[in-house]
Coordinates of C-alpha atoms in Angstrom, one line a residue:
Chain A
M221 CA -24.1 -75.1 -6.7
N222 CA -25.6 -74.8 -10.1
H223 CA -25.0 -77.8 -12.4
D224 CA -26.3 -76.3 -15.6
P225 CA -23.3 -76.5 -18.0
F226 CA -23.8 -72.8 -18.9
S227 CA -23.5 -71.6 -15.3
W228 CA -21.7 -74.5 -13.7
G229 CA -20.1 -73.9 -10.4
R230 CA -22.1 -70.7 -9.6
P231 CA -24.5 -70.1 -6.7
R232 CA -28.0 -71.0 -7.7
N233 CA -30.1 -67.9 -8.5
E234 CA -33.2 -69.2 -6.8
V235 CA -31.3 -69.6 -3.5
Y236 CA -28.9 -66.7 -3.6
G237 CA -30.5 -64.3 -5.9
Q238 CA -29.3 -63.0 -9.3
Y239 CA -25.7 -63.9 -9.9
N240 CA -23.3 -61.0 -10.5
H241 CA -21.7 -61.8 -13.7
Q242 CA -19.0 -59.2 -13.3
I243 CA -17.4 -61.5 -10.7
A244 CA -14.3 -63.2 -12.1
N245 CA -14.7 -61.3 -15.4
A246 CA -17.4 -63.7 -16.5
T247 CA -19.0 -62.0 -19.5
I248 CA -22.3 -63.7 -19.7
N249 CA -24.8 -61.0 -18.6
N250 CA -28.0 -62.9 -18.7
D251 CA -29.2 -66.4 -19.5
A252 CA -30.8 -65.2 -22.7
D253 CA -27.3 -64.8 -24.1
S254 CA -26.0 -68.2 -23.1
G255 CA -26.7 -69.6 -26.5
N256 CA -24.1 -67.2 -28.0
L257 CA -20.7 -68.7 -27.3
T258 CA -18.9 -65.4 -28.0
N259 CA -20.3 -64.0 -24.8
F260 CA -18.5 -66.7 -22.8
P261 CA -15.2 -66.2 -20.9
K262 CA -12.1 -67.6 -22.6
M263 CA -12.5 -71.1 -23.7
N264 CA -9.9 -73.5 -25.2
T265 CA -10.3 -76.2 -27.7
Q266 CA -13.0 -78.6 -26.5
Q267 CA -12.9 -80.9 -29.5
P268 CA -11.1 -81.3 -32.8
I269 CA -12.7 -79.9 -36.0
I270 CA -11.0 -81.2 -39.1
T271 CA -9.4 -84.5 -38.2
G272 CA -7.0 -87.0 -39.5
T273 CA -7.4 -90.6 -38.6
S274 CA -4.9 -93.4 -37.8
V275 CA -1.2 -93.4 -38.3
V276 CA 0.3 -96.9 -38.4
S277 CA 4.0 -97.7 -37.9
L278 CA 6.3 -100.6 -37.4
K279 CA 9.9 -101.2 -36.6
F280 CA 11.8 -103.7 -38.7
K281 CA 15.3 -105.1 -38.8
D282 CA 17.1 -102.0 -39.9
G283 CA 14.5 -99.2 -40.0
I284 CA 11.0 -97.8 -39.6
I285 CA 8.0 -97.9 -41.8
M286 CA 5.0 -95.6 -41.3
A287 CA 1.8 -94.8 -43.1
A288 CA -1.2 -92.5 -42.8
D289 CA -4.0 -91.8 -45.2
N290 CA -4.6 -88.4 -46.9
L291 CA -8.0 -87.5 -45.5
G292 CA -9.0 -84.5 -43.4
S293 CA -12.6 -85.2 -42.2
Y294 CA -15.0 -82.5 -41.1
G295 CA -17.1 -84.6 -38.7
S296 CA -18.5 -87.3 -40.8
L297 CA -17.9 -85.3 -44.0
L298 CA -14.8 -86.5 -45.8
R299 CA -13.9 -82.9 -46.6
F300 CA -10.2 -82.8 -47.7
T301 CA -8.7 -85.7 -49.6
N302 CA -5.2 -84.4 -50.0
M303 CA -3.9 -83.9 -46.5
E304 CA -0.3 -85.0 -46.0
R305 CA 0.0 -86.2 -42.4
L306 CA 3.6 -87.6 -42.5
L307 CA 6.1 -84.9 -41.8
R308 CA 9.8 -85.3 -42.4
V309 CA 12.2 -83.7 -39.9
G310 CA 15.8 -83.6 -41.0
K311 CA 17.3 -86.5 -43.0
E312 CA 16.1 -89.5 -41.1
T313 CA 13.1 -88.7 -38.9
I314 CA 9.4 -88.9 -39.7
V315 CA 6.5 -87.7 -37.6
G316 CA 3.1 -89.1 -38.3
I317 CA 0.2 -87.0 -36.9
S318 CA -3.4 -87.8 -36.4
G319 CA -6.1 -85.7 -34.7
D320 CA -6.9 -82.0 -35.3
I321 CA -5.5 -80.8 -38.7
S322 CA -5.1 -77.2 -37.7
D323 CA -3.1 -78.2 -34.6
M324 CA -1.1 -80.5 -36.9
Q325 CA -0.3 -77.5 -39.1
Q326 CA 0.9 -75.7 -36.0
L327 CA 3.1 -78.6 -35.1
E328 CA 4.4 -78.5 -38.7
R329 CA 5.5 -75.0 -38.2
L330 CA 7.1 -75.7 -34.9
L331 CA 9.0 -78.6 -36.4
E332 CA 10.1 -76.5 -39.4
E333 CA 11.4 -73.8 -37.0
L334 CA 13.1 -76.5 -34.9
E335 CA 14.8 -77.8 -38.0
T336 CA 16.1 -74.3 -39.0
T337 CA 17.3 -73.4 -35.6
E338 CA 18.8 -76.7 -34.6
E339 CA 20.0 -78.0 -37.9
V340 CA 21.2 -74.9 -39.7
Y341 CA 22.2 -72.2 -37.2
D342 CA 25.4 -72.8 -35.2
N343 CA 25.7 -76.3 -36.4
D344 CA 29.3 -77.3 -37.0
G345 CA 28.1 -80.7 -38.3
G346 CA 27.9 -84.1 -36.7
H347 CA 25.3 -83.1 -34.2
N348 CA 22.1 -83.6 -36.0
L349 CA 18.6 -83.6 -34.7
R350 CA 17.5 -87.2 -34.5
A351 CA 14.2 -88.9 -33.7
P352 CA 14.6 -89.2 -29.9
H353 CA 15.3 -85.4 -29.7
V354 CA 12.4 -84.6 -31.9
H355 CA 10.2 -86.8 -29.8
E356 CA 11.4 -85.3 -26.5
Y357 CA 10.7 -81.9 -27.9
L358 CA 7.2 -82.7 -29.1
S359 CA 6.3 -84.4 -25.8
K360 CA 7.4 -81.3 -23.9
V361 CA 5.3 -79.1 -26.2
L362 CA 2.2 -81.3 -25.9
Y363 CA 2.5 -81.8 -22.1
N364 CA 3.0 -78.1 -21.7
R365 CA -0.1 -77.3 -23.7
R366 CA -2.3 -79.8 -21.9
S367 CA -1.0 -78.4 -18.6
K368 CA -2.3 -75.0 -19.7
M369 CA -5.7 -76.7 -20.3
N370 CA -5.2 -75.9 -24.0
P371 CA -4.1 -79.0 -25.7
L372 CA -2.9 -79.6 -29.2
W373 CA -5.5 -82.2 -30.2
N374 CA -3.2 -84.8 -31.7
A375 CA -1.7 -88.2 -31.3
L376 CA 1.8 -88.5 -32.9
V377 CA 4.2 -91.2 -33.8
V378 CA 7.9 -90.3 -34.2
G379 CA 10.1 -92.7 -36.1
G380 CA 13.8 -92.7 -36.9
F381 CA 17.0 -93.8 -35.3
N382 CA 18.6 -93.7 -31.9
D383 CA 22.0 -92.2 -31.4
D384 CA 23.5 -95.7 -31.7
G385 CA 21.7 -96.3 -35.0
T386 CA 19.0 -98.7 -33.7
P387 CA 15.5 -98.0 -34.9
F388 CA 13.4 -95.6 -32.8
L389 CA 9.6 -95.5 -32.6
K390 CA 7.7 -93.6 -30.0
Y391 CA 4.2 -92.2 -29.4
V392 CA 3.1 -89.0 -27.8
D393 CA -0.5 -87.6 -27.6
L394 CA -2.5 -84.5 -26.5
L395 CA -2.1 -85.4 -22.9
G396 CA 1.7 -85.7 -23.1
V397 CA 1.5 -89.4 -22.6
T398 CA 4.4 -91.2 -24.3
Y399 CA 5.4 -94.8 -24.9
G400 CA 7.8 -96.7 -27.1
S401 CA 7.0 -99.9 -28.9
S402 CA 7.9 -101.9 -31.9
A403 CA 4.4 -101.5 -33.4
I404 CA 2.5 -98.2 -32.8
S405 CA -0.7 -97.0 -34.2
T406 CA -3.0 -94.1 -33.3
G407 CA -6.7 -93.8 -33.1
F408 CA -8.7 -96.5 -34.8
G409 CA -5.4 -98.2 -35.8
S410 CA -4.6 -98.9 -32.2
H411 CA -7.7 -101.2 -32.2
L412 CA -7.4 -102.7 -35.7
A413 CA -3.8 -102.3 -36.9
V414 CA -1.7 -103.1 -33.8
P415 CA -3.2 -106.6 -33.4
L416 CA -2.2 -107.3 -37.0
L417 CA 1.3 -105.8 -36.6
R418 CA 1.8 -107.7 -33.3
Q419 CA 1.6 -110.9 -35.3
L420 CA 5.0 -109.9 -36.7
V421 CA 6.5 -108.6 -33.5
P422 CA 4.8 -110.5 -30.6
K423 CA 7.5 -109.0 -28.3
D424 CA 9.3 -105.7 -28.7
P425 CA 12.8 -107.1 -29.5
D426 CA 11.3 -109.3 -32.2
Y427 CA 11.5 -106.4 -34.7
E428 CA 15.0 -107.6 -35.4
N429 CA 13.6 -110.6 -37.2
V430 CA 11.3 -108.6 -39.5
T431 CA 12.4 -107.8 -43.0
E432 CA 11.5 -104.7 -44.9
E433 CA 9.2 -106.7 -47.2
Q434 CA 7.4 -108.3 -44.3
A435 CA 6.9 -104.9 -42.6
R436 CA 5.7 -103.3 -45.8
D437 CA 3.2 -106.1 -46.5
A438 CA 1.9 -105.8 -42.9
I439 CA 1.5 -102.0 -43.1
L440 CA -0.3 -102.2 -46.5
N441 CA -2.6 -104.8 -45.0
C442 CA -3.3 -102.6 -42.1
M443 CA -4.2 -99.7 -44.3
R444 CA -6.6 -101.9 -46.2
V445 CA -8.3 -103.2 -43.1
L446 CA -8.6 -99.7 -41.8
F447 CA -10.2 -98.6 -45.0
Y448 CA -12.7 -101.4 -44.7
R449 CA -13.6 -100.7 -41.1
D450 CA -12.8 -97.0 -40.3
A451 CA -15.6 -94.7 -41.6
R452 CA -13.2 -91.7 -41.4
S453 CA -10.5 -93.3 -43.6
L454 CA -9.5 -93.0 -47.2
D455 CA -7.9 -95.6 -49.6
K456 CA -5.3 -93.0 -50.7
F457 CA -2.3 -92.8 -48.4
S458 CA 1.4 -92.0 -47.9
L459 CA 4.0 -94.4 -46.9
V460 CA 7.5 -93.7 -45.5
T461 CA 10.3 -96.1 -45.2
I462 CA 13.5 -95.2 -43.3
K463 CA 16.3 -97.7 -43.6
K464 CA 19.7 -97.3 -42.0
G465 CA 22.3 -96.2 -44.6
E466 CA 19.7 -95.4 -47.2
E467 CA 17.9 -92.3 -48.2
L468 CA 14.4 -91.9 -46.6
K469 CA 11.8 -93.2 -49.0
F470 CA 8.6 -91.1 -49.2
E471 CA 5.8 -92.7 -51.3
K472 CA 2.7 -90.6 -52.0
N473 CA -0.7 -91.3 -53.5
L474 CA -0.7 -95.1 -52.8
K475 CA -4.0 -96.9 -53.1
C476 CA -5.4 -99.7 -51.0
D477 CA -5.4 -102.6 -53.5
N478 CA -6.7 -106.2 -53.6
Q479 CA -9.9 -105.3 -51.8
S480 CA -12.3 -108.2 -51.7
W481 CA -15.9 -107.2 -52.2
K482 CA -17.2 -110.0 -54.3
F483 CA -18.7 -111.8 -51.3
A484 CA -21.1 -108.8 -50.9
Q485 CA -23.4 -109.9 -53.7
D486 CA -24.3 -113.0 -51.8
I487 CA -25.4 -111.2 -48.7
R488 CA -29.1 -110.5 -48.7
G489 CA -31.3 -109.1 -45.9
Y490 CA -30.8 -109.1 -42.2
G491 CA -32.1 -112.5 -41.2
S492 CA -35.0 -114.3 -42.9
A493 CA -34.4 -115.2 -46.5
Q494 CA -35.0 -112.4 -49.0
L495 CA -35.5 -112.5 -52.8
Chain B
M15 CA 41.9 -38.8 -19.9
F16 CA 44.5 -37.2 -22.0
R17 CA 44.9 -40.3 -24.1
N18 CA 41.7 -40.2 -26.1
N19 CA 38.0 -39.6 -26.1
Y20 CA 37.1 -42.9 -27.6
D21 CA 37.1 -45.2 -24.6
N22 CA 34.2 -43.9 -22.6
D23 CA 31.8 -46.6 -23.6
S24 CA 31.7 -49.7 -25.7
V25 CA 29.7 -48.3 -28.5
T26 CA 32.2 -45.8 -29.7
Y27 CA 34.8 -46.6 -32.4
S28 CA 38.2 -45.0 -32.3
P29 CA 39.3 -43.4 -35.6
T30 CA 41.4 -46.5 -36.2
G31 CA 38.3 -48.7 -35.8
R32 CA 39.0 -50.1 -32.3
L33 CA 36.7 -50.5 -29.4
F34 CA 38.8 -49.5 -26.4
Q35 CA 36.3 -50.7 -23.8
V36 CA 36.5 -54.1 -25.3
E37 CA 40.2 -54.0 -25.3
Y38 CA 40.3 -53.0 -21.6
A39 CA 38.1 -55.9 -20.9
L40 CA 40.7 -58.1 -22.5
E41 CA 43.2 -56.5 -20.1
A42 CA 41.2 -57.7 -17.2
I43 CA 41.8 -61.2 -18.3
K44 CA 45.5 -60.7 -18.3
Q45 CA 45.3 -59.4 -14.7
G46 CA 43.7 -62.7 -13.6
S47 CA 45.8 -65.7 -12.7
A48 CA 46.5 -68.2 -15.4
A49 CA 44.4 -71.0 -16.7
V50 CA 45.6 -73.7 -19.1
G51 CA 43.6 -76.1 -21.3
L52 CA 44.8 -78.9 -23.5
V53 CA 43.2 -81.6 -25.6
S54 CA 44.3 -85.2 -26.4
K55 CA 42.2 -87.4 -28.7
N56 CA 39.6 -88.3 -26.1
H57 CA 40.1 -86.0 -23.2
V58 CA 40.3 -82.3 -22.3
V59 CA 42.2 -81.1 -19.2
L60 CA 42.0 -77.7 -17.6
A61 CA 44.6 -76.6 -15.1
A62 CA 44.3 -73.3 -13.3
L63 CA 46.3 -71.3 -10.7
K64 CA 44.1 -70.1 -7.8
R65 CA 44.9 -66.9 -5.9
N66 CA 44.1 -65.8 -2.4
A67 CA 43.6 -62.2 -1.5
E68 CA 45.7 -62.5 1.5
E69 CA 47.5 -65.1 3.5
L70 CA 44.5 -65.9 5.7
G71 CA 42.0 -65.9 2.8
S72 CA 40.7 -68.7 0.8
Y73 CA 41.6 -69.3 -2.8
Q74 CA 39.3 -68.1 -5.5
K75 CA 37.7 -70.9 -7.4
K76 CA 38.8 -71.0 -11.0
I77 CA 37.2 -74.1 -12.5
I78 CA 33.4 -74.4 -12.8
K79 CA 31.4 -77.4 -13.8
V80 CA 28.7 -76.8 -16.2
D81 CA 27.3 -80.2 -16.9
D82 CA 28.5 -83.8 -16.8
H83 CA 30.2 -83.3 -20.1
M84 CA 31.3 -79.7 -19.8
G85 CA 33.2 -77.2 -17.7
V86 CA 35.1 -74.0 -17.8
A87 CA 38.2 -72.4 -16.4
L88 CA 38.2 -68.6 -16.0
A89 CA 40.6 -65.8 -15.8
G90 CA 39.6 -62.2 -15.0
L91 CA 36.5 -61.0 -13.1
A92 CA 35.2 -64.0 -11.3
P93 CA 31.6 -62.6 -11.0
D94 CA 31.4 -62.3 -14.7
G95 CA 32.6 -65.8 -15.0
R96 CA 29.9 -66.9 -12.7
V97 CA 27.2 -65.1 -14.7
L98 CA 28.4 -66.8 -17.9
S99 CA 28.8 -70.2 -16.4
N100 CA 25.4 -70.0 -14.9
Y101 CA 24.1 -69.1 -18.3
L102 CA 25.9 -72.1 -19.8
R103 CA 24.3 -74.3 -17.1
K104 CA 20.9 -73.1 -18.1
Q105 CA 21.6 -73.8 -21.7
A106 CA 22.9 -77.3 -20.9
M107 CA 19.8 -78.0 -18.7
S108 CA 17.4 -76.8 -21.3
S109 CA 19.1 -79.0 -23.9
K110 CA 18.6 -81.9 -21.6
M111 CA 15.1 -80.9 -20.8
I112 CA 13.8 -80.2 -24.3
F113 CA 15.8 -82.6 -26.4
N114 CA 17.2 -85.1 -24.0
R115 CA 20.7 -84.7 -25.3
P116 CA 23.8 -83.1 -23.9
L117 CA 24.6 -79.6 -25.2
L118 CA 27.2 -79.4 -27.9
T119 CA 30.3 -77.7 -26.7
S120 CA 30.5 -75.5 -29.8
K121 CA 26.9 -74.4 -29.4
A122 CA 27.4 -73.7 -25.8
V123 CA 30.4 -71.4 -26.4
L124 CA 28.7 -69.7 -29.3
S125 CA 25.8 -68.9 -27.1
I126 CA 27.9 -67.1 -24.6
A127 CA 29.8 -65.4 -27.4
D128 CA 26.6 -64.0 -28.7
K129 CA 25.8 -62.8 -25.2
A130 CA 29.1 -61.1 -24.9
Q131 CA 28.9 -59.6 -28.3
E132 CA 25.6 -57.8 -27.5
N133 CA 27.4 -56.0 -24.7
T134 CA 29.9 -54.6 -27.2
Q135 CA 27.3 -52.8 -29.2
S136 CA 24.8 -51.5 -26.8
Y137 CA 25.0 -48.3 -24.8
G138 CA 25.0 -48.5 -21.0
S139 CA 26.5 -51.9 -20.7
R140 CA 30.1 -53.1 -20.3
P141 CA 31.8 -56.1 -21.9
Y142 CA 32.4 -59.1 -19.6
G143 CA 35.8 -58.9 -18.0
V144 CA 36.5 -62.5 -18.1
G145 CA 38.1 -65.0 -20.4
L146 CA 37.0 -68.6 -20.4
L147 CA 38.5 -71.9 -21.5
V148 CA 35.5 -74.1 -22.2
S149 CA 36.2 -77.8 -22.2
G150 CA 33.7 -80.4 -23.3
Y151 CA 33.3 -83.9 -24.6
D152 CA 30.2 -84.5 -26.8
E153 CA 29.3 -86.7 -29.8
T154 CA 31.6 -84.7 -32.0
G155 CA 34.5 -85.5 -29.7
A156 CA 36.8 -83.6 -27.2
H157 CA 36.9 -79.9 -27.6
L158 CA 38.6 -76.9 -26.1
Y159 CA 37.4 -73.4 -26.8
E160 CA 38.7 -70.0 -25.7
F161 CA 36.1 -67.4 -25.1
Q162 CA 36.9 -63.7 -25.1
P163 CA 34.7 -60.9 -24.0
S164 CA 35.0 -59.4 -27.5
G165 CA 32.6 -62.2 -28.5
S166 CA 35.3 -64.1 -30.4
V167 CA 35.6 -67.8 -29.9
L168 CA 38.4 -70.0 -31.2
E169 CA 39.0 -73.7 -30.9
Y170 CA 42.4 -74.9 -29.6
Y171 CA 44.4 -78.0 -29.0
G172 CA 46.1 -76.1 -26.2
A173 CA 45.4 -72.7 -24.9
A174 CA 46.3 -70.5 -21.9
I175 CA 44.8 -67.3 -20.6
G176 CA 45.6 -65.0 -17.7
A177 CA 48.8 -63.5 -16.2
R178 CA 52.0 -64.8 -17.8
S179 CA 50.1 -67.2 -19.9
Q180 CA 52.4 -66.8 -22.8
A181 CA 54.9 -69.1 -21.0
A182 CA 52.3 -71.8 -20.9
R183 CA 51.4 -71.4 -24.5
T184 CA 55.1 -71.7 -25.4
Y185 CA 55.2 -75.0 -23.4
L186 CA 52.1 -76.3 -25.2
E187 CA 53.5 -75.4 -28.6
R188 CA 56.7 -77.2 -27.9
N189 CA 54.9 -80.3 -26.6
L190 CA 51.9 -80.3 -29.0
E191 CA 52.8 -83.7 -30.5
S192 CA 53.0 -85.6 -27.2
V193 CA 49.9 -83.8 -25.9
R194 CA 47.9 -84.8 -29.0
E195 CA 49.1 -88.3 -29.0
T196 CA 48.8 -89.2 -25.3
E197 CA 46.2 -91.8 -24.4
S198 CA 46.8 -91.5 -20.7
V199 CA 44.8 -88.9 -18.7
D200 CA 47.5 -88.6 -16.1
E201 CA 50.1 -87.7 -18.7
L202 CA 47.8 -85.1 -20.0
I203 CA 47.3 -83.6 -16.6
V204 CA 51.1 -83.6 -16.0
H205 CA 51.4 -81.7 -19.3
G206 CA 48.8 -79.2 -18.1
L207 CA 50.6 -78.7 -14.8
N208 CA 53.9 -78.3 -16.5
A209 CA 52.4 -75.6 -18.6
L210 CA 50.8 -74.0 -15.6
R211 CA 54.1 -74.1 -13.7
D212 CA 55.7 -72.0 -16.4
T213 CA 53.3 -69.2 -15.6
L214 CA 54.4 -69.0 -12.0
S215 CA 56.3 -66.0 -10.7
Q216 CA 59.6 -66.5 -8.9
D217 CA 58.5 -67.0 -5.3
V218 CA 55.4 -69.1 -6.0
E219 CA 55.2 -72.8 -6.4
L220 CA 52.3 -75.1 -7.2
T221 CA 50.7 -76.5 -4.1
F222 CA 47.5 -78.4 -3.6
K223 CA 46.0 -75.2 -2.3
N224 CA 46.6 -73.1 -5.3
T225 CA 46.2 -75.6 -8.0
S226 CA 43.0 -76.8 -9.6
V227 CA 42.7 -79.4 -12.3
S228 CA 39.7 -80.8 -14.2
V229 CA 39.2 -83.6 -16.7
V230 CA 36.5 -84.5 -19.1
G231 CA 36.4 -87.0 -21.9
K232 CA 35.3 -90.3 -23.3
D233 CA 33.7 -92.3 -20.4
T234 CA 34.9 -89.6 -18.0
S235 CA 32.4 -87.1 -16.8
F236 CA 33.6 -83.7 -15.9
T237 CA 35.6 -83.9 -12.7
I238 CA 37.4 -81.2 -10.7
Y239 CA 40.5 -82.1 -8.6
D240 CA 41.1 -79.6 -5.9
D241 CA 42.9 -79.5 -2.5
E242 CA 44.0 -82.9 -1.4
D243 CA 42.8 -84.6 -4.6
V244 CA 45.2 -82.6 -6.7
Q245 CA 48.2 -83.7 -4.7
Q246 CA 48.5 -87.0 -6.5
Y247 CA 49.2 -85.1 -9.8
L248 CA 51.6 -82.6 -8.2
D249 CA 53.6 -85.6 -7.0
K250 CA 54.1 -86.7 -10.6
L251 CA 55.9 -83.4 -11.4
D252 CA 59.7 -83.2 -11.3
S253 CA 59.4 -79.8 -9.7
V254 CA 56.6 -77.6 -8.4
S255 CA 58.3 -74.3 -9.0
N256 CA 59.1 -72.5 -12.2
A257 CA 62.2 -74.0 -13.7
R258 CA 63.2 -70.9 -15.5
N259 CA 65.1 -68.3 -13.6
R260 CA 63.1 -65.4 -14.6
D261 CA 64.0 -61.8 -14.1
D262 CA 62.3 -60.8 -17.3
D263 CA 58.8 -61.8 -16.2
D264 CA 56.8 -59.6 -18.4
N265 CA 58.6 -59.9 -21.7
D266 CA 56.6 -63.1 -22.4
E267 CA 53.3 -61.5 -21.9
G268 CA 53.1 -60.9 -25.6
N269 CA 51.5 -57.9 -27.1
N270 CA 49.7 -56.3 -24.2
D271 CA 51.1 -52.9 -24.9
T272 CA 48.6 -52.4 -27.6
H273 CA 47.6 -49.1 -26.4
G274 CA 50.2 -48.4 -23.8
E275 CA 48.5 -49.1 -20.5
T276 CA 48.8 -51.8 -17.8
N277 CA 52.3 -53.0 -18.4
E278 CA 53.8 -50.8 -15.7
T279 CA 51.4 -52.1 -13.1
A280 CA 52.5 -55.6 -13.8
S281 CA 56.3 -55.1 -13.8
N282 CA 56.6 -52.9 -10.7
D283 CA 55.5 -55.3 -8.1
V284 CA 55.8 -58.9 -9.2
P285 CA 55.3 -60.8 -5.9
S286 CA 52.1 -59.0 -4.9
E287 CA 50.6 -59.6 -8.3
D288 CA 49.6 -63.0 -7.3
R289 CA 47.6 -61.7 -4.4
M290 CA 45.6 -59.2 -6.4
E291 CA 42.0 -58.3 -5.8
T292 CA 41.2 -58.5 -9.5
D293 CA 40.2 -62.1 -9.1
E294 CA 37.8 -61.6 -6.3

């Protein structure tokens, strides 16, 4: 078998003679064309293009808090600085999305359609779409797509309330993997933010002891740390607070404040003393 | 044939704006044996009279479970009832699968209403010949809906469909207060059986063979009581035969002479009506 990525899985030419590219509708006619991707058979997304970085979120006593910065990166180029990655679904559900931005926009459309069909049509009231339902729906969509080998390249966090009014926070990603937790972050945040958030909620039930102020401070702190350390992050971000019995609070254009850079002037060189 | 030219298909209006095929479909429900539904604060009960084609035959199932929180009773063409209840099951399953929540009763019944409505405005199809009483308990409470093949859906506290169902409706109207108030499921079932009993023709009585009861409600998943299981409720009745001495059976069938058919068939042969093939 040939292990060249451009003719992987095919019989080797030097052993079996020239490969017949009409087999299995493979459209590459000769190796000279292999540099041109349009000649290839159907290919699905292999990697994200414009990307959003971490979403950080935390349960507190009577609600959910979630934040994500406003950046859409094009590789290492910080290309778009006004992306909104927190989506509101219905009155009390928020979906934070990281990963590919075009796939995020597709999900945005799906959620909008979901809201119109489920919340508006044939709704006699009292049976609203809540966070667990949105999460279940999204996990079905994402698992279905990955099973077709054509994933939506995202990691999502869904926050809101359960049917019984307790806070709900759950994750789902491009593989259809889901889990629930009192502190969830995606991407870089799962390395940097979760350890900080876990100081507030060492165990999952501990979220009941966390006040909104504590939660907010912790999330702001996480956003600052992520801005320090994540090369694909921005200091401008959005923050959503959902509290039981209150209107969902959506804050935009927040800044990472109180950054400490003063120490930098004292750092010189990489080892031996410099002037 | 001599009556009019406007009843050949379901897409033709009569000059008075009626769809005769749809109205004939409603007649098919009246030929079916009766089904009764009633709602208290937290429970919905369905009670239905089953018929057998002949002495040696089995009794046609009248109550169908859709999901743990929903079920239907039917009157009319049983195959159509099966098609519709299968569709409801699919809807209920996909709601569970996609959103992880039980299907709302009102949404369920509207979904089959839309399905039925399509058959009233497309050529080559016929309206469903079945009426359903849809019972369900969901997060908006206990609900009972009547579904008609015309596509219309109405919510009721008490409803009855099928042959001689007017008698059951009369019973429910008279006892509405106590039906609404009752906390006890057994009491509600007894009310349902009393109403069903009023639909019986003279020589028939409620037995565990021909009676079917279902309950759904708060902390009660949809349960059907058939055969031996229904005897416990029949034992609670003061009488299992129709109390009223009826020789005017069909006067209480209401306005089914809307365009002059079918009444004769019913009045000629009362005993055999309960062994009709319509329900097969």
